[in-house]
Short mmCIF file of C-alpha atoms and ligand atoms in Angstrom, two decimals:
data_model
loop_
_atom_site.label_atom_id
_atom_site.label_comp_id
_atom_site.label_asym_id
_atom_site.label_seq_id
_atom_site.Cartn_x
_atom_site.Cartn_y
_atom_site.Cartn_z
CA MET J 263 3.49 0.06 -31.44
CA HIS J 264 3.12 -0.89 -35.09
CA ALA J 265 -0.29 -0.96 -36.80
CA ILE J 266 0.55 -4.16 -38.76
CA THR J 267 3.39 -6.65 -38.25
CA ALA J 268 4.27 -9.74 -40.24
CA SER J 269 6.96 -11.87 -38.62
CA ALA J 270 8.35 -14.68 -40.84
CA LEU J 271 4.74 -15.11 -42.05
CA THR J 272 4.54 -18.36 -44.05
CA LYS J 273 1.76 -20.23 -45.82
CA ARG J 274 2.46 -23.57 -47.48
CA TYR J 275 0.13 -25.41 -49.75
CA GLY J 276 1.57 -28.89 -50.10
CA ARG J 277 5.25 -28.46 -51.01
CA THR J 278 4.97 -24.92 -52.30
CA ALA J 279 5.20 -21.89 -50.15
CA ALA J 280 2.59 -19.37 -51.32
CA VAL J 281 4.12 -16.91 -48.77
CA ASP J 282 7.63 -17.60 -47.61
CA ALA J 283 8.89 -16.01 -44.38
CA VAL J 284 7.57 -12.54 -45.07
CA SER J 285 8.46 -9.95 -42.45
CA PHE J 286 7.57 -6.27 -42.35
CA ALA J 287 6.10 -3.70 -40.03
CA VAL J 288 3.71 -0.81 -40.86
CA THR J 289 3.66 2.28 -38.68
CA PRO J 290 0.31 3.90 -37.81
CA GLY J 291 -0.92 6.29 -40.43
CA GLU J 292 1.31 4.88 -43.22
CA ILE J 293 -0.13 4.01 -46.64
CA VAL J 294 1.86 1.02 -47.97
CA GLY J 295 1.52 -0.50 -51.40
CA PHE J 296 1.79 -4.26 -51.57
CA LEU J 297 3.03 -4.92 -55.02
CA GLY J 298 3.52 -8.18 -56.95
CA PRO J 299 2.49 -9.98 -60.12
CA ASN J 300 -0.40 -12.43 -60.17
CA GLY J 301 0.25 -15.41 -57.91
CA ALA J 302 3.02 -13.65 -55.98
CA GLY J 303 1.33 -14.19 -52.63
CA LYS J 304 -0.40 -10.86 -51.93
CA THR J 305 -3.87 -12.21 -51.26
CA THR J 306 -2.52 -15.04 -49.14
CA THR J 307 -0.57 -12.53 -47.02
CA LEU J 308 -3.59 -10.26 -46.53
CA ARG J 309 -5.83 -13.19 -45.72
CA MET J 310 -3.43 -14.28 -42.98
CA LEU J 311 -3.26 -10.72 -41.58
CA ALA J 312 -7.06 -10.53 -41.63
CA GLY J 313 -7.35 -13.81 -39.76
CA LEU J 314 -9.16 -15.49 -42.66
CA ILE J 315 -6.57 -18.26 -42.93
CA ARG J 316 -3.96 -19.52 -40.50
CA PRO J 317 -0.26 -19.22 -41.25
CA SER J 318 1.75 -22.41 -41.53
CA SER J 319 4.35 -20.64 -39.42
CA GLY J 320 5.20 -17.16 -38.30
CA GLU J 321 2.64 -14.66 -37.09
CA GLY J 322 0.78 -11.60 -38.03
CA ARG J 323 -0.09 -8.80 -35.57
CA VAL J 324 -2.61 -6.02 -35.88
CA LEU J 325 -2.59 -3.03 -33.50
CA GLY J 326 -0.33 -4.95 -31.19
CA SER J 327 -2.43 -8.09 -30.85
CA ARG J 328 -1.80 -11.37 -32.41
CA VAL J 329 -4.06 -12.43 -35.33
CA PRO J 330 -6.66 -13.81 -34.86
CA GLY J 331 -7.42 -11.57 -31.83
CA PRO J 332 -9.17 -8.44 -30.62
CA GLY J 333 -7.19 -6.16 -32.94
CA LEU J 334 -9.29 -7.43 -35.85
CA ARG J 335 -12.33 -5.48 -34.58
CA GLU J 336 -10.49 -2.33 -35.63
CA VAL J 337 -9.68 -3.64 -39.09
CA GLY J 338 -11.65 -3.04 -42.28
CA THR J 339 -10.99 -5.43 -45.15
CA MET J 340 -11.67 -5.75 -48.85
CA ILE J 341 -10.13 -9.01 -49.84
CA GLU J 342 -10.88 -10.82 -53.10
CA GLU J 343 -14.21 -10.46 -54.91
CA PRO J 344 -16.56 -8.60 -52.61
CA SER J 345 -19.46 -10.81 -51.66
CA PHE J 346 -22.89 -9.30 -50.93
CA TYR J 347 -26.41 -10.53 -50.65
CA PRO J 348 -27.48 -10.11 -54.32
CA TYR J 349 -31.17 -9.66 -53.76
CA MET J 350 -30.66 -7.02 -51.09
CA THR J 351 -30.07 -3.41 -51.98
CA GLY J 352 -26.66 -1.86 -51.43
CA ARG J 353 -27.95 0.06 -48.44
CA ASP J 354 -29.43 -3.08 -46.84
CA ASN J 355 -26.22 -4.93 -47.29
CA LEU J 356 -24.45 -2.18 -45.40
CA ARG J 357 -27.12 -2.16 -42.66
CA HIS J 358 -26.67 -5.90 -42.29
CA ALA J 359 -22.89 -5.69 -42.01
CA ALA J 360 -23.26 -2.82 -39.51
CA LEU J 361 -25.60 -4.93 -37.40
CA LEU J 362 -23.27 -7.87 -37.43
CA HIS J 363 -20.31 -5.81 -36.31
CA GLY J 364 -22.31 -3.61 -33.84
CA GLY J 365 -21.58 -0.12 -32.70
CA VAL J 366 -22.24 1.56 -36.09
CA GLU J 367 -24.51 4.58 -36.01
CA ALA J 368 -27.25 4.72 -38.73
CA ALA J 369 -25.92 8.04 -40.08
CA ARG J 370 -22.59 6.45 -40.81
CA ILE J 371 -24.20 4.46 -43.63
CA ASP J 372 -25.51 7.56 -45.48
CA GLU J 373 -22.24 9.31 -44.91
CA LEU J 374 -20.29 6.44 -46.47
CA LEU J 375 -22.68 5.92 -49.38
CA GLU J 376 -22.18 9.60 -50.22
CA PHE J 377 -18.48 9.31 -49.74
CA VAL J 378 -18.17 6.51 -52.35
CA LYS J 379 -20.74 8.20 -54.62
CA MET J 380 -23.27 5.43 -54.23
CA ASP J 381 -26.14 7.34 -52.63
CA ASP J 382 -28.47 6.88 -55.60
CA ALA J 383 -27.32 3.34 -56.56
CA ALA J 384 -27.77 2.15 -52.96
CA ARG J 385 -31.46 1.77 -53.59
CA LYS J 386 -30.83 -0.89 -56.23
CA ARG J 387 -30.31 -4.57 -55.54
CA VAL J 388 -26.70 -5.57 -55.61
CA LYS J 389 -27.24 -8.16 -58.30
CA ALA J 390 -27.73 -5.31 -60.77
CA TYR J 391 -24.42 -3.65 -59.86
CA SER J 392 -21.47 -3.31 -62.13
CA GLN J 393 -18.06 -4.42 -60.78
CA GLY J 394 -17.16 -0.77 -60.09
CA MET J 395 -20.29 -0.33 -57.97
CA ARG J 396 -19.54 -3.46 -56.00
CA GLN J 397 -15.98 -2.25 -55.37
CA ARG J 398 -17.31 1.08 -54.07
CA LEU J 399 -19.87 -0.61 -51.85
CA ALA J 400 -17.14 -2.95 -50.56
CA LEU J 401 -15.03 0.04 -49.63
CA ALA J 402 -17.99 1.60 -47.80
CA ARG J 403 -18.57 -1.59 -45.96
CA ALA J 404 -14.87 -1.79 -44.96
CA LEU J 405 -15.13 1.63 -43.47
CA LEU J 406 -18.34 1.16 -41.54
CA TRP J 407 -16.90 0.86 -38.03
CA ARG J 408 -14.22 3.52 -38.51
CA PRO J 409 -11.37 0.99 -38.66
CA LYS J 410 -7.87 2.02 -37.65
CA VAL J 411 -6.38 -0.37 -40.22
CA LEU J 412 -7.50 -1.15 -43.77
CA LEU J 413 -6.35 -4.27 -45.60
CA LEU J 414 -7.25 -3.90 -49.26
CA ASP J 415 -6.66 -6.48 -51.93
CA GLU J 416 -6.58 -4.90 -55.41
CA PRO J 417 -9.45 -2.57 -54.66
CA THR J 418 -9.29 -1.01 -58.14
CA ASN J 419 -9.40 -4.39 -59.90
CA GLY J 420 -11.61 -4.19 -63.01
CA LEU J 421 -12.26 -0.47 -62.70
CA ASP J 422 -11.87 2.03 -65.56
CA PRO J 423 -9.37 4.89 -65.09
CA VAL J 424 -12.06 7.20 -63.71
CA GLY J 425 -13.14 4.58 -61.16
CA ILE J 426 -9.51 3.96 -60.25
CA ALA J 427 -8.91 7.69 -59.65
CA GLU J 428 -12.05 7.95 -57.51
CA ILE J 429 -11.11 5.04 -55.28
CA ARG J 430 -7.64 6.53 -55.01
CA GLU J 431 -9.13 9.87 -53.90
CA ASN J 432 -11.32 8.07 -51.34
CA LEU J 433 -8.32 6.27 -49.93
CA ARG J 434 -6.31 9.44 -49.70
CA ALA J 435 -9.11 11.06 -47.72
CA VAL J 436 -9.31 8.02 -45.43
CA ALA J 437 -5.59 8.11 -44.88
CA LYS J 438 -5.76 11.78 -43.92
CA GLY J 439 -7.91 10.68 -41.04
CA GLY J 440 -4.96 8.69 -39.71
CA VAL J 441 -6.06 5.25 -40.91
CA THR J 442 -3.19 2.82 -41.73
CA ILE J 443 -3.62 1.31 -45.16
CA LEU J 444 -2.01 -1.77 -46.72
CA VAL J 445 -3.21 -1.97 -50.33
CA SER J 446 -2.18 -4.57 -52.83
CA SER J 447 -1.92 -4.23 -56.57
CA HIS J 448 -0.19 -5.94 -59.47
CA ILE J 449 0.24 -2.65 -61.24
CA LEU J 450 2.64 -0.18 -59.89
CA GLY J 451 1.03 2.72 -61.81
CA GLU J 452 -2.21 2.17 -59.93
CA ILE J 453 -0.75 2.69 -56.50
CA GLU J 454 2.36 4.85 -57.10
CA LYS J 455 0.27 7.97 -56.77
CA LEU J 456 -1.20 6.88 -53.48
CA VAL J 457 1.49 5.22 -51.38
CA ASP J 458 4.63 6.39 -49.65
CA ARG J 459 6.21 3.04 -49.31
CA ILE J 460 6.23 -0.16 -51.34
CA LEU J 461 6.56 -3.78 -50.29
CA ALA J 462 7.19 -5.88 -53.35
CA ILE J 463 6.51 -9.55 -53.26
CA GLU J 464 7.47 -12.17 -55.86
CA LYS J 465 7.02 -15.93 -55.62
CA GLY J 466 6.10 -15.65 -51.94
CA ARG J 467 9.22 -13.69 -50.96
CA LEU J 468 9.61 -10.04 -50.15
CA VAL J 469 11.95 -8.56 -52.77
CA PHE J 470 11.73 -4.89 -51.81
CA ASP J 471 10.75 -2.83 -48.78
CA GLY J 472 11.30 0.88 -48.98
CA PRO J 473 10.05 4.30 -50.07
CA LEU J 474 8.62 4.62 -53.56
CA ASP J 475 11.49 7.00 -54.63
CA ARG J 476 14.12 4.38 -53.78
CA LEU J 477 12.27 1.78 -55.82
CA VAL J 478 12.14 4.22 -58.74
CA ALA J 479 15.88 4.95 -58.43
CA ARG J 480 16.69 1.28 -58.33
CA LEU J 481 14.50 0.64 -61.35
CA ASP J 482 16.25 3.35 -63.23
CA ALA J 483 19.64 1.94 -62.52
CA SER J 484 18.82 -1.72 -63.10
CA ALA J 485 18.84 -1.90 -66.89
CA VAL J 486 18.34 0.18 -69.91
CA ARG J 487 16.00 -0.70 -72.61
CA TYR J 488 17.15 0.30 -76.11
CA ALA J 489 15.16 0.61 -79.28
CA LEU J 490 17.37 0.04 -82.28
CA ARG J 491 16.92 0.04 -86.02
CA ALA J 492 19.29 -1.10 -88.79
CA THR J 493 19.26 -1.36 -92.54
CA ASP J 494 19.10 -5.14 -92.14
CA GLY J 495 16.72 -6.27 -89.33
CA PRO J 496 17.65 -9.98 -89.20
CA ALA J 497 21.38 -9.04 -89.16
CA LEU J 498 20.70 -6.65 -86.27
CA LEU J 499 18.99 -9.46 -84.27
CA ASP J 500 21.79 -11.91 -85.04
CA ALA J 501 24.40 -9.42 -84.04
CA LEU J 502 22.65 -8.64 -80.74
CA ARG J 503 22.33 -12.36 -80.01
CA GLY J 504 26.04 -12.75 -80.86
CA LEU J 505 26.73 -10.17 -78.15
CA GLY J 506 24.97 -12.40 -75.65
CA LEU J 507 21.81 -10.29 -75.49
CA GLN J 508 18.16 -11.29 -75.84
CA PRO J 509 16.54 -8.89 -78.29
CA GLU J 510 12.86 -8.72 -79.13
CA LEU J 511 11.77 -8.07 -82.69
CA ALA J 512 10.24 -4.63 -83.18
CA GLY J 513 8.89 -4.19 -86.72
CA ASP J 514 10.83 -5.41 -89.81
CA ASP J 515 14.11 -3.77 -89.11
CA GLY J 516 14.08 -2.99 -85.44
CA ALA J 517 14.73 -4.57 -82.06
CA LEU J 518 14.20 -3.88 -78.37
CA VAL J 519 16.91 -5.01 -76.05
CA ASP J 520 17.74 -4.71 -72.31
CA VAL J 521 21.35 -3.83 -71.62
CA ASP J 522 23.16 -3.27 -68.39
CA LEU J 523 23.83 0.41 -67.72
CA GLU J 524 27.63 0.01 -67.97
CA ARG J 525 27.34 -1.64 -71.42
CA ALA J 526 24.73 0.70 -72.93
CA ASP J 527 27.17 3.33 -74.11
CA ASP J 528 29.26 0.81 -76.13
CA LEU J 529 26.31 -1.05 -77.69
CA VAL J 530 26.19 0.78 -80.95
CA ARG J 531 30.02 0.65 -81.35
CA GLU J 532 29.85 -3.11 -80.76
CA LEU J 533 27.08 -3.50 -83.39
CA VAL J 534 28.97 -1.46 -85.98
CA HIS J 535 32.04 -3.55 -85.23
CA ALA J 536 29.90 -6.67 -85.94
CA GLY J 537 29.06 -5.20 -89.39
CA VAL J 538 25.60 -3.84 -88.69
CA THR J 539 24.51 -0.48 -90.13
CA VAL J 540 22.58 1.00 -87.21
CA THR J 541 20.08 3.70 -88.43
CA GLU J 542 18.55 4.51 -85.00
CA ALA J 543 19.44 3.91 -81.43
CA ARG J 544 17.48 5.48 -78.54
CA ARG J 545 16.55 4.70 -75.02
CA HIS J 546 13.07 3.14 -75.09
CA GLU J 547 10.37 5.16 -73.39
CA ASP J 548 10.20 2.57 -70.86
CA ASP J 549 7.41 2.82 -68.30
CA LEU J 550 8.06 2.16 -64.67
CA GLU J 551 5.98 -0.98 -64.87
CA ASP J 552 8.34 -2.79 -67.33
CA ALA J 553 11.35 -1.89 -65.28
CA TYR J 554 9.62 -3.08 -62.10
CA LEU J 555 8.82 -6.40 -63.68
CA ARG J 556 12.42 -6.83 -64.78
CA LEU J 557 13.56 -6.02 -61.24
CA VAL J 558 11.34 -8.52 -59.44
CA GLN J 559 12.10 -11.25 -62.09
CA ALA J 560 15.83 -10.70 -61.63
CA ASP J 561 15.51 -10.74 -57.83
CA ALA J 562 13.36 -13.86 -57.83
CA ARG J 563 15.81 -15.84 -59.98
CA PRO J 564 17.62 -18.45 -57.87
CA SER J 565 21.18 -17.24 -57.29
P1 LIG U 1726 -3.33 -12.47 -57.67
O1 LIG U 1726 -2.94 -11.09 -57.96
O2 LIG U 1726 -3.48 -13.36 -58.86
O3 LIG U 1726 -4.53 -12.59 -56.69
P2 LIG U 1726 -1.62 -13.03 -55.41
O4 LIG U 1726 -0.31 -12.27 -55.37
O5 LIG U 1726 -2.70 -12.51 -54.57
O6 LIG U 1726 -2.10 -13.10 -56.85
P3 LIG U 1726 -2.11 -15.47 -54.05
O7 LIG U 1726 -3.53 -15.56 -54.41
O8 LIG U 1726 -1.66 -15.14 -52.73
O9 LIG U 1726 -1.28 -14.51 -55.06
O10 LIG U 1726 -1.41 -16.85 -54.47
C1 LIG U 1726 -0.05 -17.23 -54.22
C2 LIG U 1726 0.18 -18.67 -54.67
O11 LIG U 1726 -0.44 -19.50 -53.76
C3 LIG U 1726 -0.27 -18.97 -56.03
O12 LIG U 1726 0.61 -19.83 -56.63
C4 LIG U 1726 -1.56 -19.73 -55.76
O13 LIG U 1726 -1.87 -20.64 -56.78
C5 LIG U 1726 -1.30 -20.46 -54.45
N1 LIG U 1726 -2.48 -20.64 -53.64
C6 LIG U 1726 -3.30 -19.68 -53.10
N2 LIG U 1726 -4.30 -20.16 -52.37
C7 LIG U 1726 -4.15 -21.54 -52.53
C8 LIG U 1726 -4.91 -22.67 -51.98
N3 LIG U 1726 -5.99 -22.49 -51.25
N4 LIG U 1726 -4.47 -23.89 -52.32
C9 LIG U 1726 -3.36 -24.06 -53.04
N5 LIG U 1726 -2.63 -23.07 -53.54
C10 LIG U 1726 -3.00 -21.82 -53.29
#
């Protein structure tokens, strides 16, 4: 039995499909990163899986049962801006959530507050919390009833690097306990250290489903970004455009350009042939994120 299944899950708003026939299955205990730029359809997919909105067609299943259904009692969610009662303390907010769900022992609240490093702050009212504190409290709330599945929408949104690392550590510890986690992000770098597998979504469609290392290999092979300099910057740009490329200006005499791997070796020769004096040509220290964005943009282009 899969922990989470999406079968041709679709959500339309008017004529546009925010999520378009997305299918995937997550095995118990997996940590899967749900990656996509803003507006790609991550939140909408997670909302459908959490039973917060109905799909236009297709279905979501959690722990074998169709959503909405009994499986949802075993799910912890953190979707969109966490909402709390602002005039209640963090601890009282957790108590209230525990009461609503039922079956949560009192000691669990202390244990979780300590786990997310909120034991002191839990005495303060939530209205005085920073975004980072709210995110931590939301994670504690999602874990109250020892869920078997966690659906997390950008849980590190708005956090500083220390906060991001702490949430990542928390999630790793939770996953060690066998919890299945589907966690969305629009930044690959934020989840690459946490997940084993990536689902990438772009314009409502799934464009990649596979292990992180395969995504990285595919990104490496997709295109090479070159940083070039020449004695005459404008001539360099003209020559690159003349070769059918789309360079970006980099300083007065430089350019950045994406080239297919097969063509990369010949690029400088082609430029020299076009009369440009190239003074520097090196592969740009391209981070994974840029390459990922180029990949999803290429895949989402209508063919
Ligand atoms: P973000 O990272 O910005 O939250 P996302 O990947 O989570 O992005 P969604 O929030 O799922 O993306 O939105 C996907 C698309 O669906 C967007 O174009 C959005 O404008 C549209 N959309 C989402 N909810 C609604 C709604 N209630 N009515 C109309 N359009 C909507």
